[in-house]
Every structure is written in structure tokens, then in C-alpha cells.
mmCIF file with all atom_site columns, C-alpha atoms in Angstrom:
data_model
loop_
_atom_site.group_PDB
_atom_site.id
_atom_site.type_symbol
_atom_site.label_atom_id
_atom_site.label_alt_id
_atom_site.label_comp_id
_atom_site.label_asym_id
_atom_site.label_entity_id
_atom_site.label_seq_id
_atom_site.pdbx_PDB_ins_code
_atom_site.Cartn_x
_atom_site.Cartn_y
_atom_site.Cartn_z
_atom_site.occupancy
_atom_site.B_iso_or_equiv
_atom_site.pdbx_formal_charge
_atom_site.auth_seq_id
_atom_site.auth_comp_id
_atom_site.auth_asym_id
_atom_site.auth_atom_id
_atom_site.pdbx_PDB_model_num
ATOM 1  C CA . MET A 1 1  ? -12.315 -2.059  -13.891 1.00 0.00 ? 1  MET A CA 1
ATOM 2  C CA . LEU A 1 2  ? -12.472 -1.601  -10.016 1.00 0.00 ? 2  LEU A CA 1
ATOM 3  C CA . LEU A 1 3  ? -11.751 2.087   -9.839  1.00 0.00 ? 3  LEU A CA 1
ATOM 4  C CA . GLY A 1 4  ? -13.139 4.860   -11.998 1.00 0.00 ? 4  GLY A CA 1
ATOM 5  C CA . SER A 1 5  ? -15.091 8.048   -11.939 1.00 0.00 ? 5  SER A CA 1
ATOM 6  C CA . THR A 1 6  ? -18.471 6.289   -11.830 1.00 0.00 ? 6  THR A CA 1
ATOM 7  C CA . LYS A 1 7  ? -17.389 3.616   -9.344  1.00 0.00 ? 7  LYS A CA 1
ATOM 8  C CA . VAL A 1 8  ? -18.006 3.774   -5.601  1.00 0.00 ? 8  VAL A CA 1
ATOM 9  C CA . THR A 1 9  ? -15.250 1.486   -4.221  1.00 0.00 ? 9  THR A CA 1
ATOM 10 C CA . THR A 1 10 ? -14.347 1.724   -0.562  1.00 0.00 ? 10 THR A CA 1
ATOM 11 C CA . ASN A 1 11 ? -12.672 -1.639  0.125   1.00 0.00 ? 11 ASN A CA 1
ATOM 12 C CA . ILE A 1 12 ? -10.214 -3.654  -2.020  1.00 0.00 ? 12 ILE A CA 1
ATOM 13 C CA . ASN A 1 13 ? -8.721  -6.826  -0.592  1.00 0.00 ? 13 ASN A CA 1
ATOM 14 C CA . ILE A 1 14 ? -6.466  -8.759  -2.929  1.00 0.00 ? 14 ILE A CA 1
ATOM 15 C CA . SER A 1 15 ? -4.383  -10.249 -0.210  1.00 0.00 ? 15 SER A CA 1
ATOM 16 C CA . TRP A 1 16 ? -3.001  -13.872 -0.140  1.00 0.00 ? 16 TRP A CA 1
ATOM 17 C CA . ASN A 1 17 ? -2.673  -14.387 -3.771  1.00 0.00 ? 17 ASN A CA 1
ATOM 18 C CA . GLN A 1 18 ? 0.307   -14.687 -6.136  1.00 0.00 ? 18 GLN A CA 1
ATOM 19 C CA . PHE A 1 19 ? -0.144  -11.234 -7.684  1.00 0.00 ? 19 PHE A CA 1
ATOM 20 C CA . ALA A 1 20 ? 3.179   -9.839  -9.040  1.00 0.00 ? 20 ALA A CA 1
ATOM 21 C CA . PHE A 1 21 ? 3.134   -6.364  -10.499 1.00 0.00 ? 21 PHE A CA 1
ATOM 22 C CA . ASP A 1 22 ? 4.876   -2.994  -10.150 1.00 0.00 ? 22 ASP A CA 1
ATOM 23 C CA . PHE A 1 23 ? 2.854   -1.114  -7.584  1.00 0.00 ? 23 PHE A CA 1
ATOM 24 C CA . GLY A 1 24 ? 4.427   2.219   -8.658  1.00 0.00 ? 24 GLY A CA 1
ATOM 25 C CA . LYS A 1 25 ? 2.709   1.968   -11.963 1.00 0.00 ? 25 LYS A CA 1
ATOM 26 C CA . VAL A 1 26 ? -0.791  1.433   -10.533 1.00 0.00 ? 26 VAL A CA 1
ATOM 27 C CA . LYS A 1 27 ? -3.112  4.320   -11.119 1.00 0.00 ? 27 LYS A CA 1
ATOM 28 C CA . LEU A 1 28 ? -5.087  4.833   -7.843  1.00 0.00 ? 28 LEU A CA 1
ATOM 29 C CA . PRO A 1 29 ? -7.484  7.719   -7.635  1.00 0.00 ? 29 PRO A CA 1
ATOM 30 C CA . LYS A 1 30 ? -7.463  10.018  -4.604  1.00 0.00 ? 30 LYS A CA 1
ATOM 31 C CA . ILE A 1 31 ? -10.101 8.232   -2.541  1.00 0.00 ? 31 ILE A CA 1
ATOM 32 C CA . ARG A 1 32 ? -9.774  9.038   1.165   1.00 0.00 ? 32 ARG A CA 1
ATOM 33 C CA . SER A 1 33 ? -12.326 6.407   2.280   1.00 0.00 ? 33 SER A CA 1
ATOM 34 C CA . LEU A 1 34 ? -10.464 3.474   0.450   1.00 0.00 ? 34 LEU A CA 1
ATOM 35 C CA . THR A 1 35 ? -9.318  0.506   2.565   1.00 0.00 ? 35 THR A CA 1
ATOM 36 C CA . LEU A 1 36 ? -6.645  -1.348  0.521   1.00 0.00 ? 36 LEU A CA 1
ATOM 37 C CA . ASP A 1 37 ? -5.089  -4.664  1.381   1.00 0.00 ? 37 ASP A CA 1
ATOM 38 C CA . VAL A 1 38 ? -2.593  -6.108  -1.000  1.00 0.00 ? 38 VAL A CA 1
ATOM 39 C CA . SER A 1 39 ? -0.550  -8.072  1.592   1.00 0.00 ? 39 SER A CA 1
ATOM 40 C CA . HIS A 1 40 ? 1.034   -11.458 1.060   1.00 0.00 ? 40 HIS A CA 1
ATOM 41 C CA . ASN A 1 41 ? 1.616   -11.185 -2.653  1.00 0.00 ? 41 ASN A CA 1
ATOM 42 C CA . LYS A 1 42 ? 4.699   -10.684 -4.864  1.00 0.00 ? 42 LYS A CA 1
ATOM 43 C CA . ILE A 1 43 ? 4.196   -6.986  -5.514  1.00 0.00 ? 43 ILE A CA 1
ATOM 44 C CA . TYR A 1 44 ? 7.323   -4.899  -6.257  1.00 0.00 ? 44 TYR A CA 1
ATOM 45 C CA . GLY A 1 45 ? 8.421   -1.395  -6.966  1.00 0.00 ? 45 GLY A CA 1
ATOM 46 C CA . HIS A 1 46 ? 7.653   1.696   -4.909  1.00 0.00 ? 46 HIS A CA 1
ATOM 47 C CA . LEU A 1 47 ? 4.656   2.972   -3.288  1.00 0.00 ? 47 LEU A CA 1
ATOM 48 C CA . PRO A 1 48 ? 2.814   5.663   -5.249  1.00 0.00 ? 48 PRO A CA 1
ATOM 49 C CA . VAL A 1 49 ? 2.430   8.992   -3.583  1.00 0.00 ? 49 VAL A CA 1
ATOM 50 C CA . VAL A 1 50 ? -1.394  8.603   -3.884  1.00 0.00 ? 50 VAL A CA 1
ATOM 51 C CA . ILE A 1 51 ? -1.309  5.967   -1.108  1.00 0.00 ? 51 ILE A CA 1
ATOM 52 C CA . GLU A 1 52 ? -0.976  8.802   1.334   1.00 0.00 ? 52 GLU A CA 1
ATOM 53 C CA . ASN A 1 53 ? -4.667  9.416   0.859   1.00 0.00 ? 53 ASN A CA 1
ATOM 54 C CA . VAL A 1 54 ? -5.788  5.825   1.531   1.00 0.00 ? 54 VAL A CA 1
ATOM 55 C CA . LEU A 1 55 ? -7.829  5.470   4.774   1.00 0.00 ? 55 LEU A CA 1
ATOM 56 C CA . SER A 1 56 ? -6.287  2.036   5.660   1.00 0.00 ? 56 SER A CA 1
ATOM 57 C CA . LEU A 1 57 ? -3.451  0.286   3.886   1.00 0.00 ? 57 LEU A CA 1
ATOM 58 C CA . ASN A 1 58 ? -1.750  -3.054  4.177   1.00 0.00 ? 58 ASN A CA 1
ATOM 59 C CA . VAL A 1 59 ? 1.176   -3.824  1.908   1.00 0.00 ? 59 VAL A CA 1
ATOM 60 C CA . SER A 1 60 ? 2.976   -6.234  4.200   1.00 0.00 ? 60 SER A CA 1
ATOM 61 C CA . TYR A 1 61 ? 4.711   -9.362  2.932   1.00 0.00 ? 61 TYR A CA 1
ATOM 62 C CA . ASN A 1 62 ? 5.629   -8.129  -0.534  1.00 0.00 ? 62 ASN A CA 1
ATOM 63 C CA . MET A 1 63 ? 8.857   -7.006  -2.291  1.00 0.00 ? 63 MET A CA 1
ATOM 64 C CA . LEU A 1 64 ? 8.340   -3.216  -2.193  1.00 0.00 ? 64 LEU A CA 1
ATOM 65 C CA . CYS A 1 65 ? 11.110  -0.811  -2.002  1.00 0.00 ? 65 CYS A CA 1
ATOM 66 C CA . GLY A 1 66 ? 11.834  2.913   -1.488  1.00 0.00 ? 66 GLY A CA 1
ATOM 67 C CA . GLU A 1 67 ? 10.531  5.439   0.989   1.00 0.00 ? 67 GLU A CA 1
ATOM 68 C CA . ILE A 1 68 ? 7.000   5.343   2.332   1.00 0.00 ? 68 ILE A CA 1
ATOM 69 C CA . PRO A 1 69 ? 5.168   8.592   1.250   1.00 0.00 ? 69 PRO A CA 1
ATOM 70 C CA . LYS A 1 70 ? 4.457   10.809  4.192   1.00 0.00 ? 70 LYS A CA 1
ATOM 71 C CA . GLY A 1 71 ? 1.355   12.777  3.133   1.00 0.00 ? 71 GLY A CA 1
ATOM 72 C CA . ASP A 1 72 ? -1.717  13.693  5.114   1.00 0.00 ? 72 ASP A CA 1
ATOM 73 C CA . ASN A 1 73 ? -1.986  10.317  6.898   1.00 0.00 ? 73 ASN A CA 1
ATOM 74 C CA . GLU A 1 74 ? 1.499   10.534  8.491   1.00 0.00 ? 74 GLU A CA 1
ATOM 75 C CA . ASN A 1 75 ? 0.034   10.205  11.980  1.00 0.00 ? 75 ASN A CA 1
ATOM 76 C CA . ASN A 1 76 ? -2.825  7.982   11.055  1.00 0.00 ? 76 ASN A CA 1
ATOM 77 C CA . ASN A 1 77 ? -3.131  4.992   13.357  1.00 0.00 ? 77 ASN A CA 1
ATOM 78 C CA . ASP A 1 78 ? -4.242  2.826   10.480  1.00 0.00 ? 78 ASP A CA 1
ATOM 79 C CA . HIS A 1 79 ? -0.804  3.233   8.940   1.00 0.00 ? 79 HIS A CA 1
ATOM 80 C CA . ASP A 1 80 ? 1.403   1.518   11.576  1.00 0.00 ? 80 ASP A CA 1
ATOM 81 C CA . ALA A 1 81 ? 4.538   -0.521  11.051  1.00 0.00 ? 81 ALA A CA 1
ATOM 82 C CA . TYR A 1 82 ? 2.640   -3.798  10.773  1.00 0.00 ? 82 TYR A CA 1
ATOM 83 C CA . MET A 1 83 ? 1.017   -2.622  7.517   1.00 0.00 ? 83 MET A CA 1
ATOM 84 C CA . TYR A 1 84 ? 4.466   -2.288  5.865   1.00 0.00 ? 84 TYR A CA 1
ATOM 85 C CA . ILE A 1 85 ? 6.551   -5.139  7.433   1.00 0.00 ? 85 ILE A CA 1
ATOM 86 C CA . HIS A 1 86 ? 8.392   -7.804  5.440   1.00 0.00 ? 86 HIS A CA 1
ATOM 87 C CA . ASN A 1 87 ? 9.223   -5.645  2.543   1.00 0.00 ? 87 ASN A CA 1
ATOM 88 C CA . LYS A 1 88 ? 13.054  -5.917  2.437   1.00 0.00 ? 88 LYS A CA 1
ATOM 89 C CA . TYR A 1 89 ? 13.769  -2.474  0.931   1.00 0.00 ? 89 TYR A CA 1
ATOM 90 C CA . LEU A 1 90 ? 10.888  -0.408  2.225   1.00 0.00 ? 90 LEU A CA 1
ATOM 91 C CA . CYS A 1 91 ? 11.896  2.423   4.631   1.00 0.00 ? 91 CYS A CA 1
ATOM 92 C CA . GLY A 1 92 ? 10.659  5.576   6.275   1.00 0.00 ? 92 GLY A CA 1
ATOM 93 C CA . SER A 1 93 ? 8.138   6.317   8.958   1.00 0.00 ? 93 SER A CA 1
ATOM 94 C CA . PRO A 1 94 ? 6.679   4.175   10.570  1.00 0.00 ? 94 PRO A CA 1
ATOM 95 C CA . LEU A 1 95 ? 9.632   1.847   9.686   1.00 0.00 ? 95 LEU A CA 1
ATOM 96 C CA . SER A 1 96 ? 13.408  2.482   9.963   1.00 0.00 ? 96 SER A CA 1
ATOM 97 C CA . SER A 1 97 ? 14.557  5.599   8.429   1.00 0.00 ? 97 SER A CA 1
ATOM 98 C CA . CYS A 1 98 ? 16.078  5.513   4.853   1.00 0.00 ? 98 CYS A CA 1
ATOM 99 C CA . LYS A 1 99 ? 19.895  5.592   4.653   1.00 0.00 ? 99 LYS A CA 1
#
């Protein structure tokens, strides 16, 4: 509904809700201009590789796990540690390395 071949979506903010779903199963298109904020929810699972193309991302305060995909935006300032904090099992740059 929000994303599709005929949609021009550049900003999605669903933060501060009680959403609970597996983020790894979300089908996000490769939109480099997308700003995505899903912080402060109950979202679980791993981050899909396609998030490496997102311009700005905030997944903090959820229940995500696994390694953060590196991708093209590895050195992007909009992808700092604050955007990933408070996900107990999330690891990789810019957070602590995975063990």
C-alpha cells in the first residue's frame, strides 16, 4: 500500500507505536531517497539487506537481531550508532562487532 512501482514515497515514520512484525520479511524496494523511522516499536527479526540503500534509517528501541548489513551507506553519517541502539541482539558497524 505505501510502497509500489507507481508510488513516490520518500519518508515513512511509524515510530512510537506498538507495531510487532518480522522486519526480515518486509519487502522494501531499493529507494535511495527513502527516510525510514520504525523506532520505539516491538519489531523483531533481522534487518533486510535492502536497508543498505535507505538514505536515513532509525530502528532503535526494537527487538532486532543479527548483523547490520554494510552496503553502500557503510560510511553514511545518517547511519550512526544512535539509529540502532537498544536492540539487544543487533551487532556490526556502527555497533559492537558480532561474536
